[in-house]
Short mmCIF file of C-alpha atoms and ligand atoms in Angstrom, two decimals:
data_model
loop_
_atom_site.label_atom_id
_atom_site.label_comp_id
_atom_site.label_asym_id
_atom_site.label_seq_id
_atom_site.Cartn_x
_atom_site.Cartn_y
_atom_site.Cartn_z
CA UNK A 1 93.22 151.62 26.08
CA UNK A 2 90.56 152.36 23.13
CA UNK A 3 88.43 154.30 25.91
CA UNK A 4 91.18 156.35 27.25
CA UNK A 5 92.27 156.92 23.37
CA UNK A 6 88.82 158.40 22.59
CA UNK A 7 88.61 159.82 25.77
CA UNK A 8 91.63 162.09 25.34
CA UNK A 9 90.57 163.15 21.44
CA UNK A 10 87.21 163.97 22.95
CA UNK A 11 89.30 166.32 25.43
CA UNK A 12 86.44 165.78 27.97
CA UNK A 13 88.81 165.56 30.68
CA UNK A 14 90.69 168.82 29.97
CA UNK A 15 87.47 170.85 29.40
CA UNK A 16 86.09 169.42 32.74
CA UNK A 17 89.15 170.76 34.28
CA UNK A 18 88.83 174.21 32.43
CA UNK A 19 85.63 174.20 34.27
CA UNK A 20 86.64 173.31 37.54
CA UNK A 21 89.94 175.45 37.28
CA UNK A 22 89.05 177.97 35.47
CA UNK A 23 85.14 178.46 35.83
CA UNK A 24 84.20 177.81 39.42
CA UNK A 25 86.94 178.89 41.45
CA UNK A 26 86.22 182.85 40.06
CA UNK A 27 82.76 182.73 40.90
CA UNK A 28 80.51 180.96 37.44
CA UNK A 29 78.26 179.44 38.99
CA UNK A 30 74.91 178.72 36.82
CA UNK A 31 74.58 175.53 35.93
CA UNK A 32 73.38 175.12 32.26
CA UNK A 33 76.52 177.38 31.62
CA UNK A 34 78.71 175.26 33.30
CA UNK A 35 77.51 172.88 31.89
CA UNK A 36 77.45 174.29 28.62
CA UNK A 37 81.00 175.14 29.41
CA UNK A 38 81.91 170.90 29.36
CA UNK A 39 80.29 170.18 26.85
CA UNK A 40 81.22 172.82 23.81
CA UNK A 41 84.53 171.27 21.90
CA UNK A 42 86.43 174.49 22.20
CA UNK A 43 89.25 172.35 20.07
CA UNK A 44 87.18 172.35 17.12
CA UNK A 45 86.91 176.48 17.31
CA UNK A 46 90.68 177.17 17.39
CA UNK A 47 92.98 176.63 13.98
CA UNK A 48 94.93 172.84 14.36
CA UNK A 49 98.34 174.30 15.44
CA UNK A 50 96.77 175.61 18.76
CA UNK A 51 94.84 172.62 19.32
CA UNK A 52 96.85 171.48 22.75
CA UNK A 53 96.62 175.27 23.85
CA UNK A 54 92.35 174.95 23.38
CA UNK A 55 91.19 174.41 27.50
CA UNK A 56 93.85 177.16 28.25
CA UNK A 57 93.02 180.17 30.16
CA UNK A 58 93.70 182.47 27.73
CA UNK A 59 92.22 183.93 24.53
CA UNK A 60 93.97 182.64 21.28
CA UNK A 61 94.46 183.84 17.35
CA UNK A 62 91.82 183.08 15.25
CA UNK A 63 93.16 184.79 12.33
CA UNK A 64 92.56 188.56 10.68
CA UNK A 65 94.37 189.67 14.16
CA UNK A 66 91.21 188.45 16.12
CA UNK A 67 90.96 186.30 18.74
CA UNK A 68 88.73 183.83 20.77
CA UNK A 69 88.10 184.91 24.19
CA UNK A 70 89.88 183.53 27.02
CA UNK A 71 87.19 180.54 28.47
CA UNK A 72 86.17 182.46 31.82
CA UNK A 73 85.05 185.59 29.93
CA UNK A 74 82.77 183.32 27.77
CA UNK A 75 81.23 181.99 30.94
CA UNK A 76 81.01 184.87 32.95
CA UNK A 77 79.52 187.01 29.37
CA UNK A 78 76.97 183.63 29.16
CA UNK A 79 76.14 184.24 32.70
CA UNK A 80 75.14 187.61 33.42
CA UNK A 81 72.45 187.09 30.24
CA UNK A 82 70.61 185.37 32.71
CA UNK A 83 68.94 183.28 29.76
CA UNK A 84 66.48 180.41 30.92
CA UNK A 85 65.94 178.82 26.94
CA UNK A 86 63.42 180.36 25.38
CA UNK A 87 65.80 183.90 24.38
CA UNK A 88 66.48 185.24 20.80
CA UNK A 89 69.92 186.41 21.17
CA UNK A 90 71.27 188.67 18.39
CA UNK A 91 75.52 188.21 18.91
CA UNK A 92 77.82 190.88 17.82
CA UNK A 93 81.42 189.74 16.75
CA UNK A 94 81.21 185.76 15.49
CA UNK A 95 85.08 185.26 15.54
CA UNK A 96 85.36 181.90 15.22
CA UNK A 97 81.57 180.70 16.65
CA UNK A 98 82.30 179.29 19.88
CA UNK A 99 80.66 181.85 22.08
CA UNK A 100 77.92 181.85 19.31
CA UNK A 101 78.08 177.79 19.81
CA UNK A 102 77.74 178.25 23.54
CA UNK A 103 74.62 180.61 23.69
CA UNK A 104 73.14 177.96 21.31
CA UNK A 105 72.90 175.78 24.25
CA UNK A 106 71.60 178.55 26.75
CA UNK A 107 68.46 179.54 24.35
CA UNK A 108 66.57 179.39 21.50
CA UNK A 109 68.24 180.64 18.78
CA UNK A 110 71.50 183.01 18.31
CA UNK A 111 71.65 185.24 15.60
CA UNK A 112 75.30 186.07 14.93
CA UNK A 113 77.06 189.03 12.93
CA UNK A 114 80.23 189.06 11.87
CA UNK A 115 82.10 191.65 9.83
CA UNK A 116 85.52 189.68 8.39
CA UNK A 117 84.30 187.69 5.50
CA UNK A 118 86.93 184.76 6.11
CA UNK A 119 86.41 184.44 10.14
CA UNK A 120 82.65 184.61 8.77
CA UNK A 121 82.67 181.48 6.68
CA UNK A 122 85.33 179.60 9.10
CA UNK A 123 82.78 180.16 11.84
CA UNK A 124 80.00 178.67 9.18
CA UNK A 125 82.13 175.41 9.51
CA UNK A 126 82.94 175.18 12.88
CA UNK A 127 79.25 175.30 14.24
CA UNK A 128 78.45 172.74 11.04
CA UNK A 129 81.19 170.67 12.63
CA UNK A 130 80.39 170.70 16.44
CA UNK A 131 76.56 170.27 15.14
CA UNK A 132 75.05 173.46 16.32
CA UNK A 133 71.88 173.84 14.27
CA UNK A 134 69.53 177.02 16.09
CA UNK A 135 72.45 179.60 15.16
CA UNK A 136 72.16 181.92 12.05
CA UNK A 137 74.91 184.01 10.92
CA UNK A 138 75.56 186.69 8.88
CA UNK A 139 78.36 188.87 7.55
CA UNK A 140 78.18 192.43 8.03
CA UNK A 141 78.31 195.46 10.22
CA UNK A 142 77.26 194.32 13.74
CA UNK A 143 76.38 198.06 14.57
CA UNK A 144 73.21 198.13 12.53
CA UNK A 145 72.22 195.43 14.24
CA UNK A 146 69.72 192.75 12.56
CA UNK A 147 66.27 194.49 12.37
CA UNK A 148 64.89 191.10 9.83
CA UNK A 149 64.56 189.14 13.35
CA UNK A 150 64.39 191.77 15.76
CA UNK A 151 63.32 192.69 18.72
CA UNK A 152 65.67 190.62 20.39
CA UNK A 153 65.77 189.18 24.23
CA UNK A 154 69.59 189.76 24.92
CA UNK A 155 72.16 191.10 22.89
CA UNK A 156 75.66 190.13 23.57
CA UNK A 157 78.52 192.16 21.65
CA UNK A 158 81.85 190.29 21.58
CA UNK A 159 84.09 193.45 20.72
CA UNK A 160 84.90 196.57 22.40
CA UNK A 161 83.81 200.05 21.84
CA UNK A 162 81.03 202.04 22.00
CA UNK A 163 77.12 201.20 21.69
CA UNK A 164 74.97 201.19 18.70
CA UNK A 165 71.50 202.84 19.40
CA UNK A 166 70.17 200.53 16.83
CA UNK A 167 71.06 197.92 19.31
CA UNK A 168 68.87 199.46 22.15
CA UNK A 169 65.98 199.70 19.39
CA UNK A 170 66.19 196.15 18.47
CA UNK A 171 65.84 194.93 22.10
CA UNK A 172 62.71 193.32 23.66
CA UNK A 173 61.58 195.71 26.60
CA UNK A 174 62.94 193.63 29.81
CA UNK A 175 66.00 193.02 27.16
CA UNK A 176 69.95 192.74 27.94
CA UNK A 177 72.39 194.52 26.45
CA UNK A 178 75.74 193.47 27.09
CA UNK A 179 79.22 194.49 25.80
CA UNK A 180 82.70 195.65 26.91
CA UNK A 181 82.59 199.87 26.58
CA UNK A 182 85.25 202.10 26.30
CA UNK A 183 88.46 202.88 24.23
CA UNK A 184 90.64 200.50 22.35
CA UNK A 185 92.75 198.76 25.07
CA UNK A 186 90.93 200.06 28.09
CA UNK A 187 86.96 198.18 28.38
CA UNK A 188 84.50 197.67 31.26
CA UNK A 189 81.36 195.61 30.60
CA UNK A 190 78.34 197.38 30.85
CA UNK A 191 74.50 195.75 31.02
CA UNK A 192 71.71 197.29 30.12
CA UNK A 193 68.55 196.77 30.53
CA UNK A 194 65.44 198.14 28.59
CA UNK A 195 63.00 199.27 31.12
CA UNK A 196 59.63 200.27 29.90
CA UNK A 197 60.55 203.37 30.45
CA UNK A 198 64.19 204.48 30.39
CA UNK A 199 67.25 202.07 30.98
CA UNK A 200 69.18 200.34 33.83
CA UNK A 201 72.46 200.45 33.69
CA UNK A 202 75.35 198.59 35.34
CA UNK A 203 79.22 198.76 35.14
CA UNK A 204 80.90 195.69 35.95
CA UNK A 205 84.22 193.90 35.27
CA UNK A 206 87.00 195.46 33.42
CA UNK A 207 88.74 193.64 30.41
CA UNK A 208 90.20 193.90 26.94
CA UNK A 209 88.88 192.65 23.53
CA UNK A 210 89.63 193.87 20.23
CA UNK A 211 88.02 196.43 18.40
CA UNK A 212 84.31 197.12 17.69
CA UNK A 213 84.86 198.43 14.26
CA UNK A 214 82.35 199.76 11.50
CA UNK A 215 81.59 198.75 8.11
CA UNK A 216 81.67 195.13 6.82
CA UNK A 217 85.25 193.98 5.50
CA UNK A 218 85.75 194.21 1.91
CA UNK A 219 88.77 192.81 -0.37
N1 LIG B 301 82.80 185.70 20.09
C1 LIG B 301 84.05 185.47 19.46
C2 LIG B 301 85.02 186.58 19.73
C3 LIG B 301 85.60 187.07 18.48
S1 LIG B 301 86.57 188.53 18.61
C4 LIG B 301 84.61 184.10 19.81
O1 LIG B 301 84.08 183.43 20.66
O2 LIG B 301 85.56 183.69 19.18
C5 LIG B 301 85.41 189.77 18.12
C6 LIG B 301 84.95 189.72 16.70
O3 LIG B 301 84.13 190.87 16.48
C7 LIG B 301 86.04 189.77 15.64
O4 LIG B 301 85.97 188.63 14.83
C8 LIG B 301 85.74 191.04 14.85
O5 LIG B 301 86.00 190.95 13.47
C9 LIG B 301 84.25 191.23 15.13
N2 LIG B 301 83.73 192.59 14.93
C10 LIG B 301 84.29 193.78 15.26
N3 LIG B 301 83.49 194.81 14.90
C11 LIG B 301 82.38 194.24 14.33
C12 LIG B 301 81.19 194.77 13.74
N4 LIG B 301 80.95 196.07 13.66
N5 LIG B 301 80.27 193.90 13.26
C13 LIG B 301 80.49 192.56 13.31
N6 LIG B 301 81.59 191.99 13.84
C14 LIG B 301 82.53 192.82 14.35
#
């Protein structure tokens, strides 16, 4: 009875199913983000009146009309980063930390921008909480990127728009850019990579996220 108790606060059986529901069926299919996948509380990410909604597949409020992302474009955003554990990853769009909390079990370290002040500090505590330590986060405009710790291996942008060229500056050559393009409403994600000489460039999946805006939020 105790076990089962713990067992359903834990929500280790729903996440496994998120994975196995969610996750696998559509095609994730590395491992360490799978597994990264059942292990992450995404229940500790979401505010407490959406708890029971957390292993949903669907993004959810986080406050400041933002949102966490629905689970599978987490994964399949983890995924095509291709990261093997040694990566710097410079994240753009913290929201609430749990795709920051999920890269920080893909690679080194994530570096993590966010430009809402609130979301910024409420993302502070939620990696404190779920004991992510190789994450640092800042709060600020995203689009000039983080030049202190750059060049970076991958960056990951977790809002839609257009791209920075700051962000192309601040990669590693051989480094991944990844981030929905386009107008509000209407994205596709786009990975690029920084050849030694030029770029390669990919279109992939469409989706929606909110906004890539500029400037850092001030009250
Ligand atoms: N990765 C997040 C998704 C959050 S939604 C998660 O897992 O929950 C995208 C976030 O990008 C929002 O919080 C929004 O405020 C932020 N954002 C938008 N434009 C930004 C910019 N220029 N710099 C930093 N953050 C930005």
């Amino acid at each position: 009875m105790k076990i089962q108790r713990k067992q359903s606060l834990s929500f280790e059986r729903p996440r496994r199913r998120m994975v196995e529901e969610q996750l696998i069926p559509r095609g994730v299919s590395d491992t360490r983000v799978l597994q990264a996948m059942a292990t992450v509380p995404r229940h500790m990410f979401v505010d407490a009146a959406l708890i029971g909604y957390a292993y949903q597949d669907s993004s959810l409020p986080i406050g400041e009309g933002q949102t966490i992302s629905q689970p599978f474009m987490v994964a399949r955003m983890s995924e095509l980063l291709s990261l093997q554990g040694h990566e710097r990853v410079l994240e753009i769009g913290t929201g609430c930390g749990y795709q920051t909390a999920v890269l920080s079990r893909l690679c080194q370290r994530v570096y993590s921008i966010e430009r809402i002040p609130t979301l910024h500090t409420k993302a502070r505590q939620n990696l404190r909480q779920a004991r992510h330590a190789n994450v640092m986060l800042k709060c600020g405009d995203g689009l000039l990127g983080w030049d202190e710790y750059a060049p970076f291996d991958a960056i990951i942008v977790t809002a839609g728009g257009f791209a920075s060229d700051i962000w192309m500056q601040q990669l590693c050559e051989g480094g991944v850019l990844l981030m929905p393009e386009g107008e509000h409403g209407s994205h596709r994600l786009v990975r690029r990579r920084k050849l030694h000489e030029g770029v390669e460039e990919e279109y992939l999946d469409t989706c929606t996220f909110v906004p890539l805006l500029k400037g850092e939020l001030r009250r």
